[in-house]
Short mmCIF file of C-alpha atoms in Angstrom, two decimals:
data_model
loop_
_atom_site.label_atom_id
_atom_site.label_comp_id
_atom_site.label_asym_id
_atom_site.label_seq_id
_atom_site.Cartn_x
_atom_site.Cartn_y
_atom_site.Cartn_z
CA UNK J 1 0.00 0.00 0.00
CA UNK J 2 1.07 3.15 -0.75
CA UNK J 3 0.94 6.36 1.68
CA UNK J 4 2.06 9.90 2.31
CA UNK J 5 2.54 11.73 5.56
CA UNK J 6 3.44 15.57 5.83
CA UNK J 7 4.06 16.28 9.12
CA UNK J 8 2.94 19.49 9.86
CA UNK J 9 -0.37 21.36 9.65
CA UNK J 10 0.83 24.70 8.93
CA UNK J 11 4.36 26.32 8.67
CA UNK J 12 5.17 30.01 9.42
CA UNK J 13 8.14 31.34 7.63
CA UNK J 14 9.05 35.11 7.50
CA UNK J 15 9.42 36.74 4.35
CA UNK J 16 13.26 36.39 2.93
CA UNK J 17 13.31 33.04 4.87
CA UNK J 18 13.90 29.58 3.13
CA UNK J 19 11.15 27.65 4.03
CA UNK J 20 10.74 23.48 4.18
CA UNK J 21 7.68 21.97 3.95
CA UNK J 22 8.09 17.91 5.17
CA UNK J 23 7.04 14.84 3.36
CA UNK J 24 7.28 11.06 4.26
CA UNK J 25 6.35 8.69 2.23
CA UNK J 26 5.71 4.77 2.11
CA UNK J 27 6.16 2.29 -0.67
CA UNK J 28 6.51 -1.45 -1.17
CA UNK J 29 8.54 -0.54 -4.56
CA UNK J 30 9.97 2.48 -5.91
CA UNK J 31 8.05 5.62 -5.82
CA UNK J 32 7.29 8.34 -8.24
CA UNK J 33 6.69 11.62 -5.75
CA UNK J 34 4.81 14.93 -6.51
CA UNK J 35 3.99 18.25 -5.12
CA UNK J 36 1.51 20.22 -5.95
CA UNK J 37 0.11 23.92 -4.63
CA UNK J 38 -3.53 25.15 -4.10
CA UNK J 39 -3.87 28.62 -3.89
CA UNK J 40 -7.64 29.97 -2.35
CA UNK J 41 -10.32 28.90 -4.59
CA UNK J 42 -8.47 27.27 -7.23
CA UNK J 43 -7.52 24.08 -8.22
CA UNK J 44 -4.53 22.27 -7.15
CA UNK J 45 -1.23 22.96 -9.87
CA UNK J 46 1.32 20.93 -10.01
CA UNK J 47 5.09 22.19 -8.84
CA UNK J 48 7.31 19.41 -9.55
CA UNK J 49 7.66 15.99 -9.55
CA UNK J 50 11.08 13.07 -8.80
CA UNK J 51 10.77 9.94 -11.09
CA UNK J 52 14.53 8.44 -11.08
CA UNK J 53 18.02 10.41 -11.70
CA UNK J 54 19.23 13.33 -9.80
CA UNK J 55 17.70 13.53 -5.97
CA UNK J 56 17.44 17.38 -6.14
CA UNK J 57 14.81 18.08 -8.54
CA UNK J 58 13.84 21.87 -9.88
CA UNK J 59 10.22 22.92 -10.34
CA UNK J 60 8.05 26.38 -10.74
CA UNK J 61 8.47 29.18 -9.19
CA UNK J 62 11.71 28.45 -7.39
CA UNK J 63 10.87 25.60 -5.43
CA UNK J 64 13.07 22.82 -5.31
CA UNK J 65 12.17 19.35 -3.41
CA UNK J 66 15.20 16.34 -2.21
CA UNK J 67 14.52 12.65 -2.59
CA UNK J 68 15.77 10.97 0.33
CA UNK J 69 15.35 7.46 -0.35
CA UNK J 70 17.23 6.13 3.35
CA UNK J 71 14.75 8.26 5.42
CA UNK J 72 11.94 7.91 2.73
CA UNK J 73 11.28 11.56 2.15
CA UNK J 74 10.62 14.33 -0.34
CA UNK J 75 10.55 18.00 1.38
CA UNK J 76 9.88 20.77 -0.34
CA UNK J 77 12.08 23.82 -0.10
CA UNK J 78 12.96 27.09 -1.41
CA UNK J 79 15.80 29.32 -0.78
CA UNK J 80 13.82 32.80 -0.10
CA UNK J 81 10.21 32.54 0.61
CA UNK J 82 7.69 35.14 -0.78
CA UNK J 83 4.39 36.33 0.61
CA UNK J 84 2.60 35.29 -2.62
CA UNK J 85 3.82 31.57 -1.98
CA UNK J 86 1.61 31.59 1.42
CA UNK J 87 -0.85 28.56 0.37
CA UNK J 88 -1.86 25.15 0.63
CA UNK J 89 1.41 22.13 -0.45
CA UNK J 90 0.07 18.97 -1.17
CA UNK J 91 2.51 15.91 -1.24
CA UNK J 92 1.57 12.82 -3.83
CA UNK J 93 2.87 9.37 -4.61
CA UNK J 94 2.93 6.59 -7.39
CA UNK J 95 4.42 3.00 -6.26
CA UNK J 96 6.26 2.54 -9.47
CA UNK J 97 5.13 -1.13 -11.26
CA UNK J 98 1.56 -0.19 -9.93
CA UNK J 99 0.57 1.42 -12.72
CA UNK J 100 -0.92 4.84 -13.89
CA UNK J 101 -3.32 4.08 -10.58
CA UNK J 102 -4.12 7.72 -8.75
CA UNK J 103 -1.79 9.92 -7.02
CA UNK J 104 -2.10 8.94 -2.93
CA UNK J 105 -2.16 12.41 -1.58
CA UNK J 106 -0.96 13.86 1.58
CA UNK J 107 -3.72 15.81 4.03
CA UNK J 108 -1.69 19.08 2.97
CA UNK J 109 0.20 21.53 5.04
CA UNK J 110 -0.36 25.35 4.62
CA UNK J 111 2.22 27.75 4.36
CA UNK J 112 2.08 31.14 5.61
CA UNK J 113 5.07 33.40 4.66
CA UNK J 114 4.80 37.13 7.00
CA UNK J 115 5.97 40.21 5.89
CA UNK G 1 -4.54 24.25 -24.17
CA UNK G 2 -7.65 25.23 -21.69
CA UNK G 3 -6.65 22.92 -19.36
CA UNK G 4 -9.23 21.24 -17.36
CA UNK G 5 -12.47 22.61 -17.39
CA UNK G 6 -15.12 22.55 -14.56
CA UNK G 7 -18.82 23.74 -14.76
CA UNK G 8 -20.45 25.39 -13.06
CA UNK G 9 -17.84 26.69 -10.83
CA UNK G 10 -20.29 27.51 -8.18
CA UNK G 11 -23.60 25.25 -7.72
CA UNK G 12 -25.91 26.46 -4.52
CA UNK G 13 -28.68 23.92 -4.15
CA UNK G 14 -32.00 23.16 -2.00
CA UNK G 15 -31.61 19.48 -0.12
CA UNK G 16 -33.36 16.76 -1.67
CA UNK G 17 -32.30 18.68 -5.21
CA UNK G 18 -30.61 16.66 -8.18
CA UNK G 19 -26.84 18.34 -8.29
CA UNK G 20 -24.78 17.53 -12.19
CA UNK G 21 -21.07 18.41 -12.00
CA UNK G 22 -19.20 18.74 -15.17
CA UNK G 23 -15.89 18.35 -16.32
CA UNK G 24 -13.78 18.16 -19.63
CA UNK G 25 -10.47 16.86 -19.25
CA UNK G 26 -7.34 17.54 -21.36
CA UNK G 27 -6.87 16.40 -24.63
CA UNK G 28 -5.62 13.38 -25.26
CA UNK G 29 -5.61 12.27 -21.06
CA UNK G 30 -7.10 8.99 -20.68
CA UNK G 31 -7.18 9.25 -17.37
CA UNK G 32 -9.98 10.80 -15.58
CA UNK G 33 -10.42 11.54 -11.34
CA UNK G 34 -12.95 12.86 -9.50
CA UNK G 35 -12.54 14.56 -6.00
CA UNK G 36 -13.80 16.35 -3.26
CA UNK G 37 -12.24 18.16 -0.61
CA UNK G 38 -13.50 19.63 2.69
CA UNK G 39 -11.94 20.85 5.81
CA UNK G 40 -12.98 18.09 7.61
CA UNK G 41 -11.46 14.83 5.09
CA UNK G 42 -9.22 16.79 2.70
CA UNK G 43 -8.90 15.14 -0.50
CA UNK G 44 -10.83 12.44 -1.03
CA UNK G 45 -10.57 10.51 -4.54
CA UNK G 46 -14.62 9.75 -5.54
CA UNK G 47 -13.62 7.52 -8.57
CA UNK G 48 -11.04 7.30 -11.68
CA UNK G 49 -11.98 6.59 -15.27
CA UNK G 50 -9.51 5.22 -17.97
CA UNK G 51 -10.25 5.24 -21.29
CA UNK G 52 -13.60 5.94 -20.46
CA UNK G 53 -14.28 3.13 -18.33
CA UNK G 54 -15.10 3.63 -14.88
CA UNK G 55 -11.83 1.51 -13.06
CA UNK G 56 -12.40 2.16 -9.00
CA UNK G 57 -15.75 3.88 -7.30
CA UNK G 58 -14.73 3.14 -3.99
CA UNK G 59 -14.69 6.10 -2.99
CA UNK G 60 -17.82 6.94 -3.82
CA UNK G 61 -20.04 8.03 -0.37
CA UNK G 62 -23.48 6.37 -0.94
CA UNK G 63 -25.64 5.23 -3.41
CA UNK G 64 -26.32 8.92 -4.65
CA UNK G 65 -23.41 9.56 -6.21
CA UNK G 66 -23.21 8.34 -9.87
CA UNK G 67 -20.64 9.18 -11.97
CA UNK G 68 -20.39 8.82 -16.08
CA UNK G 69 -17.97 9.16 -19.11
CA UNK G 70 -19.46 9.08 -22.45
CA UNK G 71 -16.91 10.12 -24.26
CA UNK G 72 -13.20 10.87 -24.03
CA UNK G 73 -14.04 14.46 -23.47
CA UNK G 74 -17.18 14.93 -21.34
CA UNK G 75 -17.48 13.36 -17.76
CA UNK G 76 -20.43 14.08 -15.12
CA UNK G 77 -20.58 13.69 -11.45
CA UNK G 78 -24.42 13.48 -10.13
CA UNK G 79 -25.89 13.66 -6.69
CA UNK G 80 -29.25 12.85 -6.33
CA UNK G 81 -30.85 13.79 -3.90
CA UNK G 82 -28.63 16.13 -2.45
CA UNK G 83 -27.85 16.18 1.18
CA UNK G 84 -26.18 19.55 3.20
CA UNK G 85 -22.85 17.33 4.26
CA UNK G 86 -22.48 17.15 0.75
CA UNK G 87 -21.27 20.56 0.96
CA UNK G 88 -17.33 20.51 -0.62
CA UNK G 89 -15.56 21.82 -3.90
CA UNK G 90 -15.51 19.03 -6.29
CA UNK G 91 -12.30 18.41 -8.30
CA UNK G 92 -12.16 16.68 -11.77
CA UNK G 93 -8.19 15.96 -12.68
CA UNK G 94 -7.26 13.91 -16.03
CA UNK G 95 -3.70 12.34 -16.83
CA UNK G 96 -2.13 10.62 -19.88
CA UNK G 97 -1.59 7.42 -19.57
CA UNK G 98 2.02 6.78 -18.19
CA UNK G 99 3.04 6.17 -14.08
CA UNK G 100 5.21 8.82 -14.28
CA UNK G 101 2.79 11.23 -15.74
CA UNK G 102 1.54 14.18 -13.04
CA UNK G 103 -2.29 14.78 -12.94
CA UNK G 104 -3.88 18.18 -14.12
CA UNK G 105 -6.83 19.38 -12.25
CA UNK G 106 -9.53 21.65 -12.80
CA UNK G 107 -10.32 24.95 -11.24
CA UNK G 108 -13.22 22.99 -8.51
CA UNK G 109 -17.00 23.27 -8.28
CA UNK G 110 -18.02 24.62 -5.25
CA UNK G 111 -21.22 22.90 -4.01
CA UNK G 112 -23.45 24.30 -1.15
CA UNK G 113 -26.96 22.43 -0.36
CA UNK G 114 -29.12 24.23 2.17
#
């Protein structure tokens, strides 16, 4: 079975700040990981996703996530948080060899960046 | 391209009223989800279509929940009758056909029954 914990409810980061938003994750395989970002009253958009190859992997708007396949984890992260990245991060995982079966979604954790 | 599209976007509704969510999905995605998310359960996956073929409804909360795909580019979600703790934004999300492929969702339909 496949699951997907973030951690933490709700981060607080000051503006300027990097910022880390946590995600576990559990496989019996391989996984492919995701994050995605829901701003108020939209839909959820995906920021960037690790299939195989290098562990740091680059998506929009300058976040960045880390594979960490000994302590099973993908956390977000961006060098200097802005006040316009203050939203809802959804984690997501795909047990590779299961097939294109849906995303398992984390409960979400929601970033606030202050001024 | 439009990306995936939602209507209507907002949907107020009496209880005991018939409720039709639609969605059209990306071009070319044979994959098509349907969610809902409140404060209370998050995201909840309803059911998944491939190839127009309904694969997993398990998620699906009672009896009045249906859910079709005619065609590769037209799905509906239907409550009937409605119920207040139906109350949630409804997401429709397609994806093309590969494990490593991300899924695109749509902008929501918020649903509020009275």
């Amino acid at each position: 079975a496949q699951s997907v914990a973030q951690p933490e409810d709700q981060v607080n980061v000051a503006e300027g700040n990097p910022l880390t938003v946590k995600c576990t994750y559990s496989v019996s395989g391989n996984p492919y990981l995701f994050w995605y970002v829901q701003y108020p009253n939209r839909g959820l958009q995906f920021l960037l996703k690790y299939i195989t190859g290098d562990n740091l992997v680059k998506g929009s708007y300058g976040f960045e996530a880390e594979f960490n396949k000994s302590q099973t984890s993908f956390h977000l992260k961006k060098p200097s948080a802005l006040v316009s990245d203050s939203a809802l991060y959804f984690c997501a995982v795909r047990d590779l060899g299961s097939g294109n079966t849906p995303l398992v979604f984390g409960k979400g954790t929601r970033l606030s960046v202050i001024a | 391209d439009a990306g995936v599209i939602q209507s209507p976007r907002h949907e107020v509704t009496e209880m005991g009223q018939e409720v039709t969510l639609r969605c059209k999905p990306i071009s070319g995605h044979d994959y098509l989800f349907w969610y809902r998310q409140t404060m209370m359960r998050g995201l909840e996956l309803l059911i998944y279509f491939n190839n127009n073929v309904p694969i997993d409804d398990s998620g699906m909360p009672e009896d009045r929940f249906s859910a079709k795909m005619p065609n590769a580019s037209f799905s509906t979600l239907k409550i009937q009758p409605s119920e207040p703790r139906d109350s949630a934004v409804y997401f429709c999300a397609s994806s093309f056909g590969t494990e490593a492929y991300e899924q695109y969702f749509g902008p929501g339909t918020r649903l509020t029954v009275t």
